[in-house]
Short mmCIF file of C-alpha atoms in Angstrom, two decimals:
data_model
loop_
_atom_site.label_atom_id
_atom_site.label_comp_id
_atom_site.label_asym_id
_atom_site.label_seq_id
_atom_site.Cartn_x
_atom_site.Cartn_y
_atom_site.Cartn_z
CA MET A 6 0.00 0.00 0.00
CA LEU A 7 1.39 3.38 -0.96
CA GLY A 8 -0.66 5.43 1.44
CA VAL A 9 -3.91 6.19 3.18
CA ILE A 10 -5.73 8.93 1.35
CA SER A 11 -9.22 10.37 1.07
CA CYS A 12 -10.57 12.28 -1.91
CA MET A 13 -13.03 14.99 -0.97
CA LYS A 14 -15.70 16.68 -3.08
CA THR A 15 -14.00 16.05 -6.39
CA GLY A 16 -16.31 13.30 -7.59
CA ARG A 17 -13.40 11.01 -8.40
CA LYS A 18 -11.69 8.23 -6.54
CA SER A 19 -8.15 8.47 -5.25
CA GLU A 20 -5.63 7.47 -7.89
CA LEU A 21 -3.36 5.85 -5.31
CA PRO A 22 -3.34 2.04 -5.66
CA ASN A 23 -5.14 0.21 -2.83
CA ALA A 24 -6.04 3.49 -1.12
CA GLU A 25 -8.35 3.32 1.90
CA LEU A 26 -10.64 5.97 3.35
CA ALA A 27 -9.31 5.57 6.87
CA LEU A 28 -9.09 9.12 8.22
CA GLU A 29 -10.51 10.39 11.48
CA ASP A 30 -14.08 11.64 11.55
CA PRO A 31 -14.13 15.26 10.22
CA GLU A 32 -16.15 16.54 13.17
CA VAL A 33 -13.72 14.95 15.63
CA ARG A 34 -10.86 16.63 13.80
CA LEU A 35 -12.69 19.95 13.86
CA ARG A 36 -13.15 19.82 17.64
CA ASN A 37 -9.44 19.02 18.10
CA SER A 38 -8.18 21.52 15.56
CA ALA A 39 -6.03 24.56 16.22
CA LEU A 40 -7.24 26.22 13.02
CA ALA A 41 -9.85 25.04 10.54
CA ALA A 42 -11.95 26.08 7.57
CA ARG A 43 -15.29 24.69 6.42
CA GLY A 44 -16.85 25.37 3.04
CA ILE A 45 -14.53 28.28 2.23
CA THR A 46 -15.29 29.91 -1.12
CA LYS A 47 -13.47 32.93 -2.49
CA ALA A 48 -13.85 34.35 -6.00
CA PHE A 49 -11.98 37.06 -7.86
CA PRO A 50 -12.90 38.52 -11.26
CA GLY A 51 -12.78 35.65 -13.72
CA VAL A 52 -11.64 32.95 -11.28
CA VAL A 53 -12.87 31.00 -8.27
CA ALA A 54 -9.74 30.66 -6.13
CA ASN A 55 -11.31 28.53 -3.39
CA ASP A 56 -14.39 26.39 -4.02
CA ARG A 57 -15.97 24.95 -0.83
CA VAL A 58 -12.66 24.11 0.76
CA ASP A 59 -12.50 22.14 4.01
CA PHE A 60 -9.20 22.16 5.86
CA GLU A 61 -7.91 21.79 9.41
CA VAL A 62 -4.62 21.53 11.27
CA LEU A 63 -4.64 19.82 14.66
CA LYS A 64 -2.85 20.98 17.76
CA GLY A 65 0.50 19.26 17.97
CA GLU A 66 0.84 18.33 14.29
CA VAL A 67 2.72 19.42 11.18
CA HIS A 68 0.25 19.49 8.30
CA ALA A 69 1.34 19.85 4.68
CA LEU A 70 -0.76 21.94 2.29
CA LEU A 71 0.07 21.05 -1.32
CA GLY A 72 -1.07 22.07 -4.76
CA GLU A 73 0.10 23.51 -8.05
CA ASN A 74 0.54 27.23 -8.52
CA GLY A 75 -3.00 28.59 -8.87
CA SER A 76 -4.52 25.74 -6.87
CA GLY A 77 -5.76 28.11 -4.15
CA LYS A 78 -3.16 27.55 -1.40
CA THR A 79 -2.16 31.21 -1.12
CA THR A 80 -5.75 32.44 -1.10
CA LEU A 81 -6.71 29.96 1.62
CA CYS A 82 -3.75 30.98 3.78
CA LYS A 83 -4.58 34.67 3.30
CA ILE A 84 -8.12 33.95 4.48
CA LEU A 85 -6.81 32.04 7.50
CA THR A 86 -4.56 34.99 8.41
CA GLY A 87 -7.07 37.81 7.88
CA PHE A 88 -5.70 39.24 4.62
CA HIS A 89 -8.81 38.16 2.68
CA GLN A 90 -12.42 37.63 3.75
CA PRO A 91 -14.23 34.53 2.42
CA ASP A 92 -17.34 34.91 0.27
CA GLU A 93 -18.78 31.82 1.94
CA GLY A 94 -17.78 29.42 4.69
CA GLN A 95 -16.60 29.52 8.27
CA ILE A 96 -13.22 29.70 10.02
CA TYR A 97 -12.67 27.93 13.34
CA ALA A 98 -9.99 28.61 15.96
CA ASN A 99 -9.60 25.98 18.68
CA GLY A 100 -12.76 24.32 17.39
CA LYS A 101 -14.92 27.45 17.78
CA PRO A 102 -16.37 29.63 15.00
CA THR A 103 -14.48 32.88 14.52
CA ARG A 104 -13.53 35.48 11.91
CA PHE A 105 -10.39 37.47 11.28
CA PRO A 106 -11.33 40.87 9.81
CA THR A 107 -7.67 41.96 9.75
CA PRO A 108 -4.22 40.35 9.95
CA ALA A 109 -3.86 41.92 13.41
CA SER A 110 -6.86 39.95 14.63
CA ALA A 111 -5.21 36.73 13.39
CA PHE A 112 -1.98 37.70 15.21
CA GLU A 113 -3.96 38.19 18.41
CA ALA A 114 -5.32 34.66 18.00
CA GLY A 115 -1.75 33.33 17.68
CA ILE A 116 -1.75 32.72 13.91
CA PHE A 117 1.41 33.77 12.09
CA MET A 118 2.73 33.20 8.57
CA VAL A 119 6.44 33.06 7.75
CA HIS A 120 6.94 34.00 4.09
CA GLN A 121 9.73 32.97 1.69
CA ASN A 122 11.19 36.49 1.74
CA PHE A 123 12.45 37.34 5.20
CA SER A 124 11.31 40.62 6.82
CA LEU A 125 14.44 41.28 8.86
CA VAL A 126 16.54 44.40 9.48
CA GLY A 127 20.19 43.53 8.83
CA PRO A 128 21.97 46.05 11.10
CA LEU A 129 19.89 45.07 14.15
CA SER A 130 20.55 42.14 16.48
CA VAL A 131 18.54 38.92 16.58
CA ALA A 132 16.77 40.02 19.77
CA GLU A 133 15.96 43.45 18.36
CA ASN A 134 14.47 41.91 15.22
CA VAL A 135 12.37 39.53 17.28
CA VAL A 136 10.66 42.33 19.22
CA LEU A 137 10.72 45.01 16.50
CA GLY A 138 7.22 46.43 16.06
CA TRP A 139 5.68 44.16 18.70
CA THR A 140 3.23 46.33 20.67
CA GLN A 141 3.82 44.56 23.98
CA THR A 142 7.36 45.98 24.12
CA ARG A 143 6.23 49.59 23.65
CA ASN A 144 6.92 51.34 26.90
CA TRP A 145 9.14 54.14 28.11
CA ARG A 146 12.18 51.84 28.49
CA PHE A 147 13.51 48.99 26.36
CA ASP A 148 15.23 46.38 28.52
CA LYS A 149 17.65 44.91 26.00
CA ARG A 150 19.20 42.38 28.38
CA LYS A 151 15.82 41.05 29.46
CA VAL A 152 14.68 40.64 25.85
CA GLU A 153 17.91 38.83 24.96
CA GLU A 154 17.35 36.43 27.86
CA GLN A 155 13.78 35.78 26.73
CA VAL A 156 14.82 35.18 23.13
CA PHE A 157 17.62 32.86 24.26
CA ALA A 158 15.14 30.87 26.38
CA ALA A 159 12.72 30.55 23.45
CA ALA A 160 15.53 29.43 21.13
CA LYS A 161 16.70 26.83 23.63
CA LYS A 162 13.17 25.51 24.19
CA PHE A 163 12.78 24.78 20.49
CA ASP A 164 16.33 23.50 19.90
CA MET A 165 17.49 26.53 17.92
CA SER A 166 21.12 27.36 18.50
CA ILE A 167 21.40 31.09 17.84
CA ASP A 168 22.98 34.04 19.63
CA PRO A 169 20.33 36.72 20.40
CA ARG A 170 23.08 39.37 20.35
CA ALA A 171 24.33 38.49 16.84
CA THR A 172 23.81 41.03 14.06
CA VAL A 173 21.30 39.64 11.54
CA SER A 174 23.37 40.72 8.51
CA THR A 175 26.14 38.34 9.62
CA LEU A 176 23.85 35.28 9.81
CA SER A 177 23.50 32.47 7.32
CA VAL A 178 20.19 31.94 5.50
CA GLY A 179 19.36 29.06 7.83
CA GLU A 180 19.97 31.22 10.90
CA LYS A 181 17.76 33.97 9.46
CA GLN A 182 15.03 31.36 9.06
CA LYS A 183 15.35 30.64 12.78
CA VAL A 184 14.99 34.35 13.58
CA GLU A 185 11.71 34.45 11.64
CA LEU A 186 10.45 31.46 13.61
CA LEU A 187 11.53 33.01 16.88
CA LYS A 188 9.66 36.20 16.01
CA ALA A 189 6.44 34.24 15.78
CA LEU A 190 7.06 32.04 18.82
CA TYR A 191 8.11 34.96 21.02
CA ARG A 192 4.88 36.72 20.11
CA GLY A 193 2.77 33.78 21.22
CA ALA A 194 2.20 31.89 17.97
CA LYS A 195 0.01 28.82 18.35
CA THR A 196 -0.34 28.16 14.63
CA LEU A 197 2.53 28.74 12.19
CA ILE A 198 2.16 28.80 8.41
CA LEU A 199 5.49 28.26 6.64
CA ASP A 200 5.68 29.06 2.92
CA GLU A 201 8.47 27.11 1.15
CA PRO A 202 10.75 27.31 4.22
CA THR A 203 13.61 25.18 2.85
CA THR A 204 14.08 26.84 -0.55
CA VAL A 205 17.54 28.26 0.23
CA LEU A 206 18.67 25.98 3.07
CA THR A 207 21.52 23.47 3.08
CA PRO A 208 20.61 19.84 3.89
CA GLN A 209 21.95 20.33 7.42
CA GLU A 210 19.93 23.52 7.92
CA ALA A 211 16.79 21.82 6.60
CA LYS A 212 17.25 18.97 9.08
CA GLN A 213 17.64 21.48 11.91
CA LEU A 214 14.46 23.22 10.79
CA PHE A 215 12.56 19.93 10.71
CA ALA A 216 13.77 19.13 14.24
CA SER A 217 12.51 22.53 15.42
CA LEU A 218 9.13 21.96 13.75
CA ARG A 219 8.77 18.57 15.43
CA ARG A 220 9.66 20.19 18.74
CA MET A 221 6.97 22.82 18.20
CA ALA A 222 4.44 20.07 17.53
CA GLU A 223 5.48 18.28 20.72
CA GLU A 224 4.85 21.52 22.62
CA GLY A 225 1.31 21.67 21.23
CA GLU A 226 1.78 24.21 18.45
CA ALA A 227 0.29 23.58 15.01
CA VAL A 228 2.32 23.99 11.82
CA ILE A 229 1.02 24.33 8.26
CA PHE A 230 3.85 23.40 5.90
CA ILE A 231 3.68 24.58 2.26
CA SER A 232 6.31 23.11 -0.05
CA HIS A 233 6.91 21.96 -3.62
CA LYS A 234 9.57 19.53 -2.33
CA LEU A 235 7.39 16.48 -1.93
CA ASP A 236 10.10 14.31 -0.36
CA GLU A 237 10.18 16.72 2.59
CA VAL A 238 6.48 16.23 3.22
CA SER A 239 6.77 12.58 4.21
CA GLU A 240 9.86 13.37 6.27
CA VAL A 241 8.40 16.03 8.58
CA CYS A 242 4.58 16.06 8.27
CA ASP A 243 1.81 14.13 10.04
CA HIS A 244 -0.99 14.84 7.56
CA VAL A 245 -1.17 16.23 4.05
CA SER A 246 -4.01 18.03 2.25
CA VAL A 247 -3.97 18.60 -1.51
CA LEU A 248 -5.78 21.33 -3.45
CA ASN A 249 -6.45 21.09 -7.17
CA GLN A 250 -7.97 24.02 -9.10
CA GLY A 251 -9.30 25.55 -5.90
CA ARG A 252 -10.96 22.40 -4.60
CA PRO A 253 -9.90 19.75 -2.07
CA ALA A 254 -8.34 16.87 -3.97
CA GLY A 255 -7.36 14.59 -1.10
CA MET A 256 -5.99 14.19 2.40
CA ALA A 257 -3.53 11.62 3.70
CA ASN A 258 -2.61 10.46 7.19
CA LEU A 259 1.17 10.06 7.05
CA ARG A 260 1.25 8.60 10.56
CA GLU A 261 -0.55 5.51 9.29
CA GLN A 262 1.12 4.95 5.94
CA ARG A 263 3.85 6.49 3.86
CA VAL A 264 2.62 8.25 0.72
CA ASP A 265 5.39 8.63 -1.84
CA ALA A 266 6.15 11.85 -3.71
CA GLN A 267 5.08 10.36 -7.05
CA SER A 268 1.58 9.61 -5.74
CA LEU A 269 1.20 13.08 -4.24
CA ALA A 270 2.32 14.71 -7.48
CA LYS A 271 -0.20 12.68 -9.46
CA LEU A 272 -3.00 13.73 -7.12
CA MET A 273 -1.98 17.39 -7.47
CA VAL A 274 -2.03 17.47 -11.29
CA GLY A 275 -4.16 14.46 -12.24
CA ARG A 276 -1.46 12.59 -14.16
CA ASP A 277 1.89 10.90 -13.66
CA ILE A 278 4.75 13.31 -13.01
CA HIS A 279 8.41 12.41 -13.59
CA LEU A 280 10.73 14.89 -11.91
CA ARG A 281 13.89 12.85 -12.26
CA ARG A 282 16.12 12.95 -15.29
CA LYS A 283 15.43 10.52 -18.11
CA GLU A 284 17.63 7.45 -18.31
CA THR A 285 19.25 8.74 -21.50
CA THR A 286 22.16 11.13 -21.11
CA GLY A 287 24.01 13.36 -23.50
CA LEU A 288 27.42 12.76 -21.91
CA LYS A 289 29.61 10.36 -23.87
CA PRO A 290 33.12 9.09 -22.97
CA ASP A 291 34.74 10.88 -25.91
CA ALA A 292 32.75 14.12 -25.53
CA GLY A 293 34.69 17.26 -26.35
CA ILE A 294 35.19 20.18 -23.99
CA VAL A 295 32.68 23.00 -24.50
CA LEU A 296 33.33 25.31 -21.53
CA GLU A 297 36.81 25.85 -20.14
CA ILE A 298 37.42 28.31 -17.30
CA ARG A 299 40.88 29.06 -15.92
CA ASN A 300 41.60 31.08 -12.77
CA LEU A 301 38.51 33.28 -12.98
CA ASN A 302 38.62 36.15 -10.47
CA SER A 303 36.31 39.06 -9.79
CA VAL A 304 35.83 41.80 -7.20
CA ASP A 305 32.88 44.05 -6.39
CA SER A 306 32.84 47.85 -6.30
CA ASN A 307 34.25 47.79 -2.76
CA GLY A 308 37.22 45.64 -3.75
CA SER A 309 35.86 42.50 -2.05
CA ALA A 310 36.38 39.22 -3.88
CA LYS A 311 33.28 37.80 -5.57
CA LEU A 312 35.00 34.99 -7.51
CA LYS A 313 38.26 33.37 -6.44
CA ASN A 314 40.44 31.40 -8.87
CA ILE A 315 37.62 29.34 -10.37
CA SER A 316 38.77 26.68 -12.80
CA LEU A 317 36.53 24.00 -14.33
CA THR A 318 35.47 22.33 -17.57
CA VAL A 319 32.14 21.13 -18.97
CA ARG A 320 31.84 18.68 -21.87
CA GLU A 321 29.30 18.13 -24.66
CA GLY A 322 26.09 16.63 -23.27
CA GLU A 323 27.17 17.16 -19.67
CA ILE A 324 25.13 18.88 -16.97
CA LEU A 325 27.39 20.42 -14.35
CA GLY A 326 25.47 21.46 -11.26
CA ILE A 327 26.65 24.44 -9.22
CA ALA A 328 25.49 23.95 -5.63
CA GLY A 329 25.70 26.61 -2.96
CA ILE A 330 23.80 28.84 -0.58
CA ALA A 331 22.37 31.94 -2.25
CA GLY A 332 24.73 34.91 -2.41
CA ASN A 333 28.03 33.03 -2.65
CA GLY A 334 29.06 34.19 -6.12
CA GLN A 335 26.68 32.17 -8.27
CA ARG A 336 25.24 35.22 -10.02
CA ALA A 337 28.65 36.75 -10.77
CA PHE A 338 29.82 33.37 -12.10
CA ALA A 339 26.83 32.98 -14.44
CA GLU A 340 26.96 36.59 -15.63
CA ALA A 341 30.69 36.36 -16.32
CA ILE A 342 30.03 33.55 -18.80
CA ALA A 343 27.05 35.38 -20.30
CA GLY A 344 29.06 38.57 -20.75
CA LEU A 345 27.06 40.61 -18.25
CA HIS A 346 29.72 40.77 -15.53
CA LEU A 347 33.16 42.35 -15.71
CA TYR A 348 35.76 40.01 -14.27
CA GLY A 349 39.23 41.04 -13.22
CA GLY A 350 41.31 38.06 -14.24
CA GLY A 351 41.21 34.61 -15.76
CA GLU A 352 40.01 33.10 -19.00
CA ILE A 353 36.70 31.74 -20.29
CA ARG A 354 36.55 29.73 -23.52
CA VAL A 355 33.56 28.17 -25.29
CA LYS A 356 34.62 25.52 -27.84
CA GLY A 357 38.04 27.11 -27.88
CA ALA A 358 36.82 30.65 -28.57
CA ALA A 359 37.82 33.15 -25.89
CA LEU A 360 35.04 35.26 -24.39
CA SER A 361 35.51 38.91 -23.45
CA SER A 362 34.84 40.40 -20.03
CA GLY A 363 31.49 42.20 -20.06
CA ASN A 364 30.86 41.51 -23.77
CA VAL A 365 27.36 40.03 -24.20
CA ARG A 366 27.53 39.96 -28.00
CA ARG A 367 30.73 37.91 -27.90
CA SER A 368 29.09 35.33 -25.61
CA ILE A 369 26.04 35.07 -27.87
CA GLU A 370 28.24 34.62 -30.95
CA ALA A 371 30.09 31.81 -29.14
CA GLY A 372 26.77 30.00 -28.68
CA VAL A 373 26.06 30.81 -25.02
CA ALA A 374 22.41 30.71 -23.94
CA TYR A 375 21.61 32.30 -20.58
CA VAL A 376 18.52 31.72 -18.43
CA PRO A 377 18.95 34.01 -15.39
CA GLN A 378 17.38 33.59 -11.97
CA ASP A 379 15.49 36.89 -12.31
CA ARG A 380 13.40 35.83 -15.28
CA LEU A 381 11.32 39.04 -15.49
CA GLY A 382 13.93 41.57 -14.39
CA THR A 383 16.86 40.27 -16.46
CA GLY A 384 15.76 37.49 -18.78
CA LEU A 385 12.59 38.94 -20.29
CA ALA A 386 11.00 42.28 -21.09
CA PRO A 387 7.67 41.98 -19.24
CA GLY A 388 6.08 44.95 -21.03
CA MET A 389 6.65 43.35 -24.45
CA THR A 390 4.73 40.55 -26.14
CA ILE A 391 5.68 36.88 -26.21
CA SER A 392 6.55 37.23 -29.88
CA GLU A 393 8.82 40.21 -29.26
CA ASN A 394 10.58 38.48 -26.36
CA ILE A 395 11.18 35.29 -28.30
CA SER A 396 12.70 37.19 -31.24
CA LEU A 397 15.00 39.42 -29.17
CA LYS A 398 18.11 37.41 -30.08
CA SER A 399 17.12 36.53 -33.64
CA TYR A 400 15.60 39.68 -35.10
CA ARG A 401 18.84 40.33 -37.05
CA SER A 402 18.74 36.91 -38.74
CA VAL A 403 17.88 36.62 -42.43
CA THR A 404 14.72 34.66 -41.59
CA HIS A 405 13.40 37.46 -39.37
CA SER A 406 14.54 40.60 -41.18
CA VAL A 407 15.54 42.13 -44.50
CA GLY A 408 18.03 44.82 -43.58
CA PRO A 409 16.23 47.11 -41.12
CA ILE A 410 12.78 45.68 -42.05
CA LEU A 411 11.39 42.94 -39.80
CA ARG A 412 9.64 39.94 -41.32
CA LYS A 413 6.68 40.13 -38.92
CA LYS A 414 4.81 37.17 -40.38
CA ALA A 415 7.89 34.94 -40.10
CA ILE A 416 8.41 36.04 -36.49
CA ARG A 417 4.74 35.44 -35.72
CA ASP A 418 4.77 31.99 -37.35
CA ASP A 419 7.91 30.98 -35.43
CA THR A 420 6.35 32.18 -32.17
CA CYS A 421 3.16 30.19 -32.75
CA ARG A 422 5.24 27.10 -33.47
CA LEU A 423 7.19 27.56 -30.22
CA LEU A 424 4.00 28.18 -28.22
CA ALA A 425 2.85 24.71 -29.24
CA GLU A 426 6.26 23.06 -28.94
CA PHE A 427 6.92 24.38 -25.42
CA ASP A 428 3.26 24.15 -24.31
CA ILE A 429 3.08 27.87 -23.45
CA LYS A 430 -0.36 29.03 -22.35
CA GLY A 431 -0.79 32.36 -24.10
CA GLN A 432 -1.12 34.12 -27.46
CA GLU A 433 1.81 35.45 -29.46
CA SER A 434 0.48 38.95 -28.74
CA SER A 435 0.13 38.37 -24.96
CA LEU A 436 2.30 40.54 -22.73
CA VAL A 437 4.85 38.53 -20.76
CA ARG A 438 3.87 40.25 -17.50
CA GLN A 439 0.43 38.66 -17.84
CA LEU A 440 1.83 35.12 -17.81
CA SER A 441 2.22 32.74 -14.89
CA GLY A 442 5.74 32.05 -13.62
CA GLY A 443 5.85 28.70 -15.38
CA ASN A 444 4.75 30.09 -18.73
CA ALA A 445 7.16 33.04 -18.47
CA GLN A 446 9.98 30.58 -17.79
CA LYS A 447 9.01 28.52 -20.82
CA VAL A 448 9.05 31.65 -23.00
CA LEU A 449 12.59 32.32 -21.82
CA LEU A 450 13.63 28.72 -22.47
CA ALA A 451 11.99 28.75 -25.92
CA ARG A 452 14.09 31.77 -26.92
CA GLU A 453 17.35 30.43 -25.52
CA LEU A 454 17.12 26.73 -26.44
CA THR A 455 15.95 27.16 -30.05
CA SER A 456 19.14 29.00 -30.96
CA ASP A 457 20.94 25.61 -30.95
CA PRO A 458 23.40 26.76 -28.25
CA ASN A 459 26.76 25.18 -27.51
CA LEU A 460 26.45 26.09 -23.83
CA ILE A 461 23.40 26.74 -21.64
CA VAL A 462 23.86 28.59 -18.35
CA VAL A 463 20.65 28.30 -16.34
CA ALA A 464 20.06 29.62 -12.80
CA THR A 465 17.34 28.29 -10.44
CA PRO A 466 15.22 27.23 -13.44
CA THR A 467 12.28 25.84 -11.44
CA ARG A 468 12.17 28.14 -8.42
CA GLY A 469 8.57 29.06 -7.66
CA LEU A 470 7.19 26.64 -10.27
CA ASP A 471 4.69 23.90 -9.51
CA VAL A 472 5.38 20.23 -10.16
CA SER A 473 3.90 20.22 -13.66
CA ALA A 474 5.93 23.21 -14.87
CA THR A 475 8.99 21.82 -13.08
CA GLU A 476 8.66 18.54 -14.97
CA THR A 477 8.49 20.42 -18.30
CA VAL A 478 11.54 22.58 -17.57
CA ARG A 479 13.63 19.63 -16.41
CA ASP A 480 12.71 17.63 -19.50
CA LEU A 481 13.72 20.53 -21.76
CA LEU A 482 17.15 20.73 -20.12
CA ALA A 483 17.66 16.96 -20.30
CA GLN A 484 16.70 16.98 -23.99
CA ALA A 485 19.16 19.80 -24.69
CA ALA A 486 21.93 17.75 -23.06
CA VAL A 487 21.00 14.71 -25.18
CA ARG A 488 21.35 16.92 -28.29
CA GLY A 489 24.93 17.68 -27.18
CA ALA A 490 24.71 21.05 -25.44
CA ALA A 491 26.83 21.55 -22.34
CA ILE A 492 24.77 22.83 -19.40
CA VAL A 493 25.77 24.72 -16.27
CA LEU A 494 22.88 24.32 -13.84
CA ILE A 495 22.94 26.74 -10.89
CA SER A 496 20.33 25.91 -8.27
CA GLU A 497 19.70 26.41 -4.57
CA ASP A 498 17.70 23.16 -4.63
CA LEU A 499 20.26 20.43 -4.01
CA GLY A 500 17.69 17.76 -4.80
CA GLU A 501 17.23 19.22 -8.27
CA ILE A 502 20.97 19.21 -8.89
CA LEU A 503 21.28 15.60 -7.73
CA ASP A 504 18.41 14.61 -10.05
CA LEU A 505 19.77 16.34 -13.16
CA ALA A 506 23.54 16.80 -12.94
CA ASP A 507 26.36 14.49 -14.02
CA ARG A 508 28.84 16.30 -11.74
CA ILE A 509 28.40 18.82 -8.96
CA ALA A 510 30.68 21.77 -8.22
CA VAL A 511 30.11 23.28 -4.78
CA ILE A 512 30.69 27.03 -4.36
CA CYS A 513 31.12 29.01 -1.14
CA ALA A 514 32.25 32.63 -0.80
CA GLY A 515 33.04 32.75 -4.53
CA GLU A 516 35.37 29.74 -4.41
CA ILE A 517 34.87 26.19 -5.70
CA GLN A 518 35.14 23.92 -2.67
CA GLY A 519 35.13 20.67 -4.61
CA ILE A 520 33.70 18.84 -7.63
CA VAL A 521 32.09 15.40 -7.23
CA ASP A 522 30.20 12.92 -9.39
CA ALA A 523 26.45 13.24 -8.83
CA GLU A 524 26.00 9.48 -8.80
CA GLY A 525 26.73 8.29 -5.30
CA ALA A 526 27.36 11.81 -3.98
CA GLU A 527 27.05 12.18 -0.20
CA ILE A 528 24.49 14.87 0.62
CA ASP A 529 25.98 15.66 4.02
CA ALA A 530 29.44 16.14 2.49
CA ILE A 531 28.01 18.51 -0.11
CA GLY A 532 26.17 20.39 2.62
CA MET A 533 29.39 20.86 4.57
CA MET A 534 31.15 22.22 1.48
CA MET A 535 28.23 24.62 0.94
CA LEU A 536 29.02 25.95 4.42
CA GLY A 537 32.73 26.27 3.53
CA LYS A 538 33.76 23.41 5.79
CA GLY A 539 34.65 20.77 3.26
CA SER A 540 37.26 19.97 0.63
CA LYS A 541 38.67 22.70 -1.63
CA GLU A 542 39.74 20.41 -4.44
CA ASN A 543 39.25 22.04 -7.83
CA ASP A 544 39.21 20.08 -11.07
CA SER A 545 41.31 22.77 -12.80
CA ALA A 546 41.69 20.65 -15.91
CA ALA A 547 39.48 17.70 -15.12
CA ALA A 548 37.05 16.54 -17.72
#
């Protein structure tokens, strides 16, 4: 048996083999819940975001809330925290009917949401951030020592090792995550909603977070855990609820049976999802070198090193993953190859042709395709149409122009072909800013991959995408590798790198700490290198 799951109000049976409807009685769960919703409906112009949604999280449990982008998760959480008011339905706190007209009223009831983007003030200490803006500390005198003692006690209670006197700007991403949790716990949180909390954490930091969440549950707090990383769900959660197109699609009791990620993904999108790389690979034993980097160095405007003596190679059909915590030089590294970043020393060659520092045109001519992390700010022009964005790199070609005159029909025909080929939901005349994140990413990939590139540099390609869009993007990269392109995959999701890459280079503070084969790689060892505590072996000339 893969799992115990119940399908609710969808009119279809669970698609899990041998599934059983063996969950607790809904009314019993409601009476024991910390926070619940019954029959919640919320509509916006042109869309019903939530359609008669039932949901509850019990005291003392970690409950996963899953669904594709647009499934209604965000709207439901905004209703539960007072940011939106439901059109229909009832909210319950501690089993009793209630309403939250404002976010402040939800705070007073002990309901807090920790978002992906931290709301911390870097120059202040941990303790100062924890109490900043909290009305209970507003009096004529701020007792800093007392607050530090209280924050230290809260951190110790929930197994969070952090110095309340430390300046937030000096903390790692994982430590900043702890500060956000402490803010909520210090202020009396009884129900925590965590939105993609492990996106930028190392494996070690994620394990520490999970331990803290389990400790919170043991203390009687309730945790709602939102994540696209389905493997994490079975590791840390007690129950899981799935939304599909605004409606409840199913609920599983993970205490009774283990539900695998594949089954959850299928329930979310209604079909089989394959997130791992295909068995075929583009890397062959005699593959030639495409990218060769020697002693690449770079400094920022303050003279601080951003890249330190980076040397590596990538071959035809190979996917080289670059693993590291955000902000450790990944962007400078990618932009140096793409010609967007001025570097101070070293050499970059693509198929033997030397690139020039800060010369985008030279990189394009060498066959470099670049998919940046900031897809709307750097990769695309959101105020332009899909057709215009797709033709940005090819408008000078003979197929798309005659001298200064654009062949608009040819550009339009090519765009329509790519819309179908890349399964982009939109018209060729649609503005990119009107697209979902997944469709915008596919527009960017359509432009970059159809130029038959020698080298593809792609940064966090699936961040913020749901499982269906993630599957599509991963397949496109794998297919490009099979065709012989070399790929540099930069991602903060170590699981994604392990699934796709042939080798993994770990970067910390702008320096390559080591390069390992993805097959058989030890996650803990990679995590230590991400923290700058592992090997500093570089492959300088390794193939």
